[in-house]
Coordinates of C-alpha atoms and ligand atoms in Angstrom, one line a residue:
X1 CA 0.0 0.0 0.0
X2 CA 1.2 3.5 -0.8
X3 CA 1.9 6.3 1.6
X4 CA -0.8 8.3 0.3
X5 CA -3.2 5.4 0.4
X6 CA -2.1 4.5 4.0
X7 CA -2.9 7.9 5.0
X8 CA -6.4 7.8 3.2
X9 CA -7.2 4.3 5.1
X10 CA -6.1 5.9 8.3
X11 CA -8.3 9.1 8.1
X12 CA -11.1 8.2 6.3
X13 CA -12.9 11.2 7.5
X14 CA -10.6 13.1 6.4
X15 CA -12.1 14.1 2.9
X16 CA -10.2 16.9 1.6
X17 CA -6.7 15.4 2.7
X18 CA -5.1 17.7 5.2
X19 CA -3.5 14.5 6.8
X20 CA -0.9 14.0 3.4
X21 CA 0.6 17.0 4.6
X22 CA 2.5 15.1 7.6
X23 CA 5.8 13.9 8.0
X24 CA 6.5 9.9 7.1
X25 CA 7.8 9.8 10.7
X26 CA 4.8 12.4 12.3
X27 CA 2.6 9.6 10.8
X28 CA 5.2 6.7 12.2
X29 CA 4.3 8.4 16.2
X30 CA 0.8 8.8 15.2
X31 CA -0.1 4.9 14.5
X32 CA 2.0 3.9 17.1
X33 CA -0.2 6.1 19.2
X34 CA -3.2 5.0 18.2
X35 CA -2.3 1.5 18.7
X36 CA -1.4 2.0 22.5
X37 CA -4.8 4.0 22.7
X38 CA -7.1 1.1 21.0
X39 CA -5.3 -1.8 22.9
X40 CA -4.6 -0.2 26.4
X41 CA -6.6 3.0 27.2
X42 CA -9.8 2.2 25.1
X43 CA -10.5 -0.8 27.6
X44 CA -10.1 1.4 30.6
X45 CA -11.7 4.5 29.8
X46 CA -15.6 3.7 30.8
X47 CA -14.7 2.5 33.9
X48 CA -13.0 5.0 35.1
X49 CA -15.0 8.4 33.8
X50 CA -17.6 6.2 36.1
X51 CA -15.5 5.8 39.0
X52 CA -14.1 9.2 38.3
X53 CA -10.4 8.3 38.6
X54 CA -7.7 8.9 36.0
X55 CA -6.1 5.8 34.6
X56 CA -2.6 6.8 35.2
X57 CA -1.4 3.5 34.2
X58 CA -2.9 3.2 31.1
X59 CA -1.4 7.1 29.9
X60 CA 2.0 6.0 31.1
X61 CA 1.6 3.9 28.1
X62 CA 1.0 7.4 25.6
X63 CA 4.1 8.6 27.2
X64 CA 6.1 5.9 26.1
X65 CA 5.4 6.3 22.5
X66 CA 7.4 9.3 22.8
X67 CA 4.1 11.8 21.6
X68 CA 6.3 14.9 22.5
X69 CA 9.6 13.9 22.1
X70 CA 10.6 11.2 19.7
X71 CA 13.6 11.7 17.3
X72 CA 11.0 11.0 14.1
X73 CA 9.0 14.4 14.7
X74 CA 12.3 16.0 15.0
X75 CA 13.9 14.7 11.4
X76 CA 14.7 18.0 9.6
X77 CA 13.9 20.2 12.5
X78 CA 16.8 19.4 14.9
X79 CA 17.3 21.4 17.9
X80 CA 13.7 22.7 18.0
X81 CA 12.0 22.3 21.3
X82 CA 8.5 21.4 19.9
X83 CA 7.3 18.8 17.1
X84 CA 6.0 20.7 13.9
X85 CA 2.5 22.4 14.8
X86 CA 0.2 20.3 11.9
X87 CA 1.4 17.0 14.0
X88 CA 0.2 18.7 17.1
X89 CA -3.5 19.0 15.3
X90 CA -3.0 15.5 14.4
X91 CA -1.7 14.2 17.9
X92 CA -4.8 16.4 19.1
X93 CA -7.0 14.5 16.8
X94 CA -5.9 11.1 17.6
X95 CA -6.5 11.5 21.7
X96 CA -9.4 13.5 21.3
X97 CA -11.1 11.0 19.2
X98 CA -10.9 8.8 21.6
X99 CA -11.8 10.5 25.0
X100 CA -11.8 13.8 26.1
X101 CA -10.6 13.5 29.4
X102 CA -7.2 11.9 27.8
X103 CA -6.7 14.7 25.3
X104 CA -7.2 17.5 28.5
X105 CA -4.6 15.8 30.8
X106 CA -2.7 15.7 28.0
X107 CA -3.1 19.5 27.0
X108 CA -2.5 20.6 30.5
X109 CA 0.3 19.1 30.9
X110 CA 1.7 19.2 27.1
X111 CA 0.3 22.1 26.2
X112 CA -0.3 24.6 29.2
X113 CA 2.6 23.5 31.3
X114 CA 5.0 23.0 28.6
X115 CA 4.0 26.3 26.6
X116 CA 4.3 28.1 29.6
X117 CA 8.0 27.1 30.3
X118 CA 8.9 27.6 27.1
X119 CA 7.7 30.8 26.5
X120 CA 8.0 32.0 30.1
X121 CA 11.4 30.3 31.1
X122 CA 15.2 31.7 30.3
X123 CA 17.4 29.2 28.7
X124 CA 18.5 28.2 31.9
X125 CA 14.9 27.0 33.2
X126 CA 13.9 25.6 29.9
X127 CA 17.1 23.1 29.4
X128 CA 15.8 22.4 33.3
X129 CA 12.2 21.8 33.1
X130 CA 11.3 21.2 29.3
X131 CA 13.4 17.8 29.1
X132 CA 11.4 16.4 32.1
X133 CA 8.1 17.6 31.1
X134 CA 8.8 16.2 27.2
X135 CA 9.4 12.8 28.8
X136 CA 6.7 12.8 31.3
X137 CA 9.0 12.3 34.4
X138 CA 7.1 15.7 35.7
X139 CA 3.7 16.0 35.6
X140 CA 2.7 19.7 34.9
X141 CA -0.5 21.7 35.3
X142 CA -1.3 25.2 34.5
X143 CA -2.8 27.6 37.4
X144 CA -4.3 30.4 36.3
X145 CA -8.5 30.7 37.1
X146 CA -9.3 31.2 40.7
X147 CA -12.6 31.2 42.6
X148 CA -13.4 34.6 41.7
X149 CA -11.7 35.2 38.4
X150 CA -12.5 33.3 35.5
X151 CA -13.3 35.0 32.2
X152 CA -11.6 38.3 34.2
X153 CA -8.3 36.9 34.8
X154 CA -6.2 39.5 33.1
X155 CA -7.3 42.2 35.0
X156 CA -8.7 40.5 38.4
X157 CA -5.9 38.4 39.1
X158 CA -5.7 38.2 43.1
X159 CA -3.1 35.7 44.5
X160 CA -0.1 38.0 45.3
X161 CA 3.7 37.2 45.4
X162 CA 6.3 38.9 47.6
X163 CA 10.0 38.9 47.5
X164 CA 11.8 38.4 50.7
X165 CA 15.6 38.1 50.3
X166 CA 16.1 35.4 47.5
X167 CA 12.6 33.8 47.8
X168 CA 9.1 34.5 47.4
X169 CA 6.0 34.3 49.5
X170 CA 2.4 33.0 47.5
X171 CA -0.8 33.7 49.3
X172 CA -3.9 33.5 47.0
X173 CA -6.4 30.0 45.7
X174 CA -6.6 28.7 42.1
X175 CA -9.6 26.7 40.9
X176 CA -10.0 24.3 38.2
X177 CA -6.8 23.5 37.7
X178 CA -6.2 20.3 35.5
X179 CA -4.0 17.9 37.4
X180 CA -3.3 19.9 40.1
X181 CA -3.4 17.3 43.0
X182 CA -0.5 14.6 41.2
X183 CA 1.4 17.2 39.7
X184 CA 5.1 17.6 40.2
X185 CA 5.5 21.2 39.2
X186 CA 2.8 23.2 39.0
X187 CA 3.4 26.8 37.6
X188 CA 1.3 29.8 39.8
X189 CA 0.1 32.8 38.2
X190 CA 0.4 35.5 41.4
X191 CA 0.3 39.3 40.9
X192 CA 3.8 40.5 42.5
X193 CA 3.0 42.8 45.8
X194 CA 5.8 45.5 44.6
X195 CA 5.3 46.1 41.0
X196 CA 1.7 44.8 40.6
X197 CA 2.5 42.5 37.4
X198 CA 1.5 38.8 37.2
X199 CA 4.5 37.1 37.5
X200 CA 4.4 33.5 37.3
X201 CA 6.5 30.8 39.9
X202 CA 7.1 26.7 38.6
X203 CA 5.8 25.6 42.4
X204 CA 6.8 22.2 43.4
X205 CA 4.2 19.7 43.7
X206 CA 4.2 18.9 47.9
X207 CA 5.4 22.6 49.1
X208 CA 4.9 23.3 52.4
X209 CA 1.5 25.6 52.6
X210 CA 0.2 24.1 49.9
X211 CA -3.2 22.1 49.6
X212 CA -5.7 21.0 46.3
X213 CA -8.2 19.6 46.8
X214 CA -10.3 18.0 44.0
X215 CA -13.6 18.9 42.7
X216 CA -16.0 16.8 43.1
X217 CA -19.4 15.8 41.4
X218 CA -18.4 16.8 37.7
X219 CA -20.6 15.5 35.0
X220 CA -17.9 16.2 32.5
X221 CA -15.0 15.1 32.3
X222 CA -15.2 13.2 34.9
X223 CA -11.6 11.1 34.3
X224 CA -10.1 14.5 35.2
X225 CA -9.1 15.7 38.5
X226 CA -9.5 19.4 38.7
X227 CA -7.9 20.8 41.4
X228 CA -8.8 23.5 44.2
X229 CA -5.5 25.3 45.0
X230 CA -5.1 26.8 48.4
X231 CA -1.7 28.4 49.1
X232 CA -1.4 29.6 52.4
X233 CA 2.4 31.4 53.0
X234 CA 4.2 29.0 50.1
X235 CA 7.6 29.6 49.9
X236 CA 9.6 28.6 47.0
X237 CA 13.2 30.0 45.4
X238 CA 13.8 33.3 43.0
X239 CA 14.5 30.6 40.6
X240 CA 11.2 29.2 40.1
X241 CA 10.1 32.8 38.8
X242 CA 9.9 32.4 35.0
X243 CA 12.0 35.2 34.0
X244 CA 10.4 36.1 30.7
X245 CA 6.9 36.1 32.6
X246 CA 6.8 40.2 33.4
X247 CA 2.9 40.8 32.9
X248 CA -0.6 39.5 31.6
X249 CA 0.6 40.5 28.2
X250 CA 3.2 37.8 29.1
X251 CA 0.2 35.8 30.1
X252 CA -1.8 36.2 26.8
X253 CA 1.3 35.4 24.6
X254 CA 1.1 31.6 26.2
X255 CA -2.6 31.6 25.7
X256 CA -2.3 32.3 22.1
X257 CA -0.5 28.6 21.7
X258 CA -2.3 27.0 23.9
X259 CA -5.8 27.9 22.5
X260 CA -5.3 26.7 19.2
X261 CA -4.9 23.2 20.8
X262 CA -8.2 23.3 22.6
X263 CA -9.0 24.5 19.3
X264 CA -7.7 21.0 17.6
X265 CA -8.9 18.8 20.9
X266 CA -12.7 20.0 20.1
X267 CA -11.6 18.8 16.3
X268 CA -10.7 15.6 17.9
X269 CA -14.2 14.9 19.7
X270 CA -16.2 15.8 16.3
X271 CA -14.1 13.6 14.7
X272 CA -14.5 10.8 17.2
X273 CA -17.8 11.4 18.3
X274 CA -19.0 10.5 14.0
X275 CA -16.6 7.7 14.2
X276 CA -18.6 6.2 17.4
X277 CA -22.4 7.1 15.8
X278 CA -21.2 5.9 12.6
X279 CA -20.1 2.4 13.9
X280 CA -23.8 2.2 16.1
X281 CA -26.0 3.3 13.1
X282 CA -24.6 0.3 10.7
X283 CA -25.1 -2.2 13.2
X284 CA -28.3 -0.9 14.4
X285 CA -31.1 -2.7 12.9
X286 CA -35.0 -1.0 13.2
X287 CA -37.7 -1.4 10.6
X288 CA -35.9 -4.1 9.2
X289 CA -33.1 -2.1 7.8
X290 CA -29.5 -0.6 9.3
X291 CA -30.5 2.4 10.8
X292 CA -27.7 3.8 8.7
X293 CA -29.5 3.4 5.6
X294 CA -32.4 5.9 6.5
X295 CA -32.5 8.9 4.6
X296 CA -32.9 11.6 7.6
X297 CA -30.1 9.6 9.3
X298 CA -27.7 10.1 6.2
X299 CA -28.4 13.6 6.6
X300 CA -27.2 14.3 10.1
X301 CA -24.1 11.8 9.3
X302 CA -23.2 14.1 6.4
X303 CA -23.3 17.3 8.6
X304 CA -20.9 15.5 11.1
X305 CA -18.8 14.9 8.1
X306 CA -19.0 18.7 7.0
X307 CA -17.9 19.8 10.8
X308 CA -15.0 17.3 11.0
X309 CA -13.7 18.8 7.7
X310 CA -14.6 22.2 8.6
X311 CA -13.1 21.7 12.3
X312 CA -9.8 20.3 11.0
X313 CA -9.4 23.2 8.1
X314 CA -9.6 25.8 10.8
X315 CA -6.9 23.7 12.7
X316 CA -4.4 22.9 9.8
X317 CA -4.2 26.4 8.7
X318 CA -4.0 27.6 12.5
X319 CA -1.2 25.1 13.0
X320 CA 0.6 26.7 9.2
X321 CA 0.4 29.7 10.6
X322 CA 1.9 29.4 14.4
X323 CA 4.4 26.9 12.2
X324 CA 5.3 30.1 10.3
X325 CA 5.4 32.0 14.0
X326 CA 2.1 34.1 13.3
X327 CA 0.3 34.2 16.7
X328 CA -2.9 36.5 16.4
X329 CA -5.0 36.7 19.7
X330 CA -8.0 36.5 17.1
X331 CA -6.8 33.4 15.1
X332 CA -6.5 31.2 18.1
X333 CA -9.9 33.0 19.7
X334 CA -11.7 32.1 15.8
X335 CA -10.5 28.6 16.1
X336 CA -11.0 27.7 19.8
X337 CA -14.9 29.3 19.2
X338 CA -15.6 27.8 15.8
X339 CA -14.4 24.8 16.6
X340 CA -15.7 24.2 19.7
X341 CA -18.9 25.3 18.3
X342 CA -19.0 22.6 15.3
X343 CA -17.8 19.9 18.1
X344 CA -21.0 21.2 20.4
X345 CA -23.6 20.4 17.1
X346 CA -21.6 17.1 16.3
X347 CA -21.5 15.6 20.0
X348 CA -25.4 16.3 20.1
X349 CA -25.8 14.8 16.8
X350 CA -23.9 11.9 17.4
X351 CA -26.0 11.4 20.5
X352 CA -29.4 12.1 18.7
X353 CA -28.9 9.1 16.2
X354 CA -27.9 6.4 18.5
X355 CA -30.9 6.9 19.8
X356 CA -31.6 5.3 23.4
X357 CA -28.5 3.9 23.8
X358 CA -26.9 7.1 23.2
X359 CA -26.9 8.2 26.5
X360 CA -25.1 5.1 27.6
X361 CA -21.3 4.7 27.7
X362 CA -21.3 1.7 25.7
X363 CA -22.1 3.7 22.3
X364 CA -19.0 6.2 23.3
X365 CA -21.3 9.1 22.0
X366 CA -22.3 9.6 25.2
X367 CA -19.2 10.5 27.1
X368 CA -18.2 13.1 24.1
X369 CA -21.8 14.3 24.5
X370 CA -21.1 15.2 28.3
X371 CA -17.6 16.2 27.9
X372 CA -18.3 18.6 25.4
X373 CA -19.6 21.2 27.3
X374 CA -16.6 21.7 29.6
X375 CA -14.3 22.0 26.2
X376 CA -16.7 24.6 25.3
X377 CA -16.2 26.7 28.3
X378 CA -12.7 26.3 29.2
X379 CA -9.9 28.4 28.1
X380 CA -12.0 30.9 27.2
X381 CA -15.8 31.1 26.7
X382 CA -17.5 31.0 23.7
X383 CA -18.2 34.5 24.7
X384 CA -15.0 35.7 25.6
X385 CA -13.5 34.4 22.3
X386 CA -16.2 35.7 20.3
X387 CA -15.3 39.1 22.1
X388 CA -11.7 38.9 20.9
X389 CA -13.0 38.6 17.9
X390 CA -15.7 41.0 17.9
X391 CA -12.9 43.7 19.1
X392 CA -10.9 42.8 16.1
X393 CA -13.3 43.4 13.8
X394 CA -14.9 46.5 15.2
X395 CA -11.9 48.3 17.0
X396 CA -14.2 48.4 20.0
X397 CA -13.1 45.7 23.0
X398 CA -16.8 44.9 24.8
X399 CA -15.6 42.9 27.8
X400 CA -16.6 45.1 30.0
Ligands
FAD501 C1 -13.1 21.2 33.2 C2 -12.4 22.4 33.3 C3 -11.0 22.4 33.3 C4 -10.3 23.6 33.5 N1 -8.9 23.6 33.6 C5 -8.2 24.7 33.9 C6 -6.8 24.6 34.2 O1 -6.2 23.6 34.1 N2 -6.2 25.8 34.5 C7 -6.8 27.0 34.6 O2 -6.2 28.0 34.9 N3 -8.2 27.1 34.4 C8 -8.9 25.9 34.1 N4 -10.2 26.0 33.8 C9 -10.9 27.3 34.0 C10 -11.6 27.8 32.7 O3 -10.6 28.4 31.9 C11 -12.7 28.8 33.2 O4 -13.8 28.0 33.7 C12 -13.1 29.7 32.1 O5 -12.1 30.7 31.8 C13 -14.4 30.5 32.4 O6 -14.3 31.0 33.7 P1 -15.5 30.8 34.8 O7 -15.8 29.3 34.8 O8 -15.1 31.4 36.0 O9 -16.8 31.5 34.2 P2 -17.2 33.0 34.4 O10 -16.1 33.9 34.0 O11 -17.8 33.2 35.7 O12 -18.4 33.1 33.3 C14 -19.7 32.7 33.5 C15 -20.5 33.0 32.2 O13 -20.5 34.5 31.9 C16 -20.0 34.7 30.7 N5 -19.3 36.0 30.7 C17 -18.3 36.4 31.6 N6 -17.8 37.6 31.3 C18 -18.5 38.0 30.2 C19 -18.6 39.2 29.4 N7 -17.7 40.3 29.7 N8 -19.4 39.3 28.4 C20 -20.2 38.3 28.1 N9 -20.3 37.1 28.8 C21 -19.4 37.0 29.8 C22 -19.1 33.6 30.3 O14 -18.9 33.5 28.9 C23 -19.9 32.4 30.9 O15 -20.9 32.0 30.0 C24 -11.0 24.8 33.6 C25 -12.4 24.8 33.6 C26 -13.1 23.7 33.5 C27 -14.6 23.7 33.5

């Protein structure tokens, strides 16, 4: 069989071909990932978005693939610190498609976390932390929202920071944050006492004066531990503070990568979510005939399709563009709302023609159904982004 036809067999949703545009050894890491997925985190994944608990075991498994880190997504870009950004849509797409809840721990830890050092760190602290986090020795998480301040962040920020001698002193709570109560590191957003900037400290994971609790009771993504972050007096060294973290504009510069992949994780779930209806609606037998056959079924099928192409166009050419190092507040904000918007129809869609057993987690559609809704209102609204769009195309910022 031929690349090309490989590639086609592989992504058979993927009608107008944006796949053939990855490397021989991207696509290498890619089936190798999908393999450890279908084998031994698909078996897992029901029971515990039941039980709520994370199947750590099973995602040890994605790590050793080598998803962030192995020398084939590095072949003609050597000494880079990040795979190319089309193979981040596609690894996107492969954990999304399969659960939620995988893809977010994923993106908080190699997307938030790892962004964050990256772009926030000096040399020093990235050849420190980035190695670690690639391999996934250190877990990461990413601790921005608090209690109080969600969708007003920037300008609300409360937990504080102050320098005394060569450490610092954090006082403040975080809420939401993926991760949080395993991590090893867990970077802190704090506003610094002195200066009044956000300023932002790679906290280790069992610091004295530091608590998380997790949230309980979720009806989404419920394989996710969210964490409640209380820091009462934590302590930590001047070389924690990322040095190249100086302000929210600082802040919004990380956001601008990360949101593209929450961007490509809600392309994942459309994708996956037609996968799972499509393999229920040939099986599924009513009037005599697949239910697959019917003509108002074909109909919602083909709008599922039309998302999945739509979602992953606005990803590919978001991913060209950061490739090409053109971060736009507004093209991330477009993607992460249009996307997530697309994925929204597709999960209910999905649901709707399983019928019955749609809300079940044997037909899969269900748990995309449910997760859906916290992908559409984390890292950023669909308000908010529509908002940084709306101030781009009118000149006129209407947050508040
Ligand atoms: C499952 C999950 C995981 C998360 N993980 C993390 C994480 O790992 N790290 C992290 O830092 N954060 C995380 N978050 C936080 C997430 O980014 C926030 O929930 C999000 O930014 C919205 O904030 P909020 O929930 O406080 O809603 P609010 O800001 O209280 O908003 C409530 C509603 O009001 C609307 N609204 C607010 N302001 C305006 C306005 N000016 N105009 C119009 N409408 C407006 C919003 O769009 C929304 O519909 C997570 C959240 C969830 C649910």
């Amino acid at each position: 069989m031929s690349y090309l036809e490989e590639l086609k067999e592989f992504y058979p949703l993927d009608l107008y071909t944006f796949s053939r545009r990855l490397t021989e050894g991207e696509f290498t890491v890619l089936k190798n990932l999908r393999k450890v997925l279908e084998e031994k985190v698909k078996p897992v994944i029901n029971e515990h978005w039941e039980k709520a608990e994370f199947p750590f075991e099973a995602f040890g498994e994605i790590a050793k693939v080598g998803v962030m880190n192995s020398s084939l997504l590095f072949e003609g870009r050597e000494g880079k610190r990040k795979p190319s950004e089309l193979y981040n849509a596609f690894l996107y797409l492969e954990l999304a498609k399969l659960d939620a809840s995988i893809a977010t721990f994923y993106t908080v830890h190699g997307g938030l976390c790892y962004n964050t050092i990256l772009i926030g760190g000096s040399e020093e602290q990235i050849d420190h932390y980035a190695p670690k986090v690639a391999s996934f020795e250190w877990q990461g998480c990413f601790g921005l929202t608090e209690p109080d301040h969600g969708s007003d962040i920037a300008g609300g920020l409360a937990t504080t920071a102050e320098k005394k001698g060569d450490k610092w002193v954090i006082n403040g709570e975080k809420r939401w944050i993926g991760g949080a109560n395993t991590a090893d590191i867990l970077p802190i957003f704090a506003r610094d006492k002195t200066d009044n900037k956000i300023k932002c400290f790679i906290v280790p994971g069992g610091s004295k004066g530091l608590r998380v609790d997790v949230i309980q009771n979720k009806v989404a993504l419920r394989e996710v531990q969210n964490g409640h972050i209380y820091l009462d007096n934590v302590e930590v060294d001047d070389s924690t503070r990322l040095a190249n973290v100086n302000g929210f504009k600082d802040v919004a510069r990380i956001l601008r990568a990360t949101r593209a992949d929450i961007a490509h994780l809600a392309m994942g779930m459309t994708y996956g979510s037609l996968e799972a209806a499509l393999k229920y609606v040939k099986e599924r037998d009513q009037f005599g005939k697949k239910v697959s056959s019917f003509q108002l079924v074909q109909e919602k099928l083909a709008r599922m399709e039309a998302n999945v192409v739509a979602t992953l166009a606005y990803s590919v050419q978001l991913a060209n563009l950061q490739e090409k190092g053109e971060f736009l507040e507004e093209n991330s904000a477009l993607a992460k709302m249009h996307n997530a918007l697309r994925m929204r129809e597709t999960v209910a869609l999905g649901r709707e023609v399983c019928g019955g057993n749609g809300i079940t987690l044997e037909t899969d559609v269900a748990r995309f159904f449910a997760d859906g809704e916290a992908i559409y209102s984390y890292e950023g609204t669909h308000e908010i982004n529509a908002l940084i769009v709306g101030r781009y195309l009118t000149g006129q910022g209407a947050f508040v």
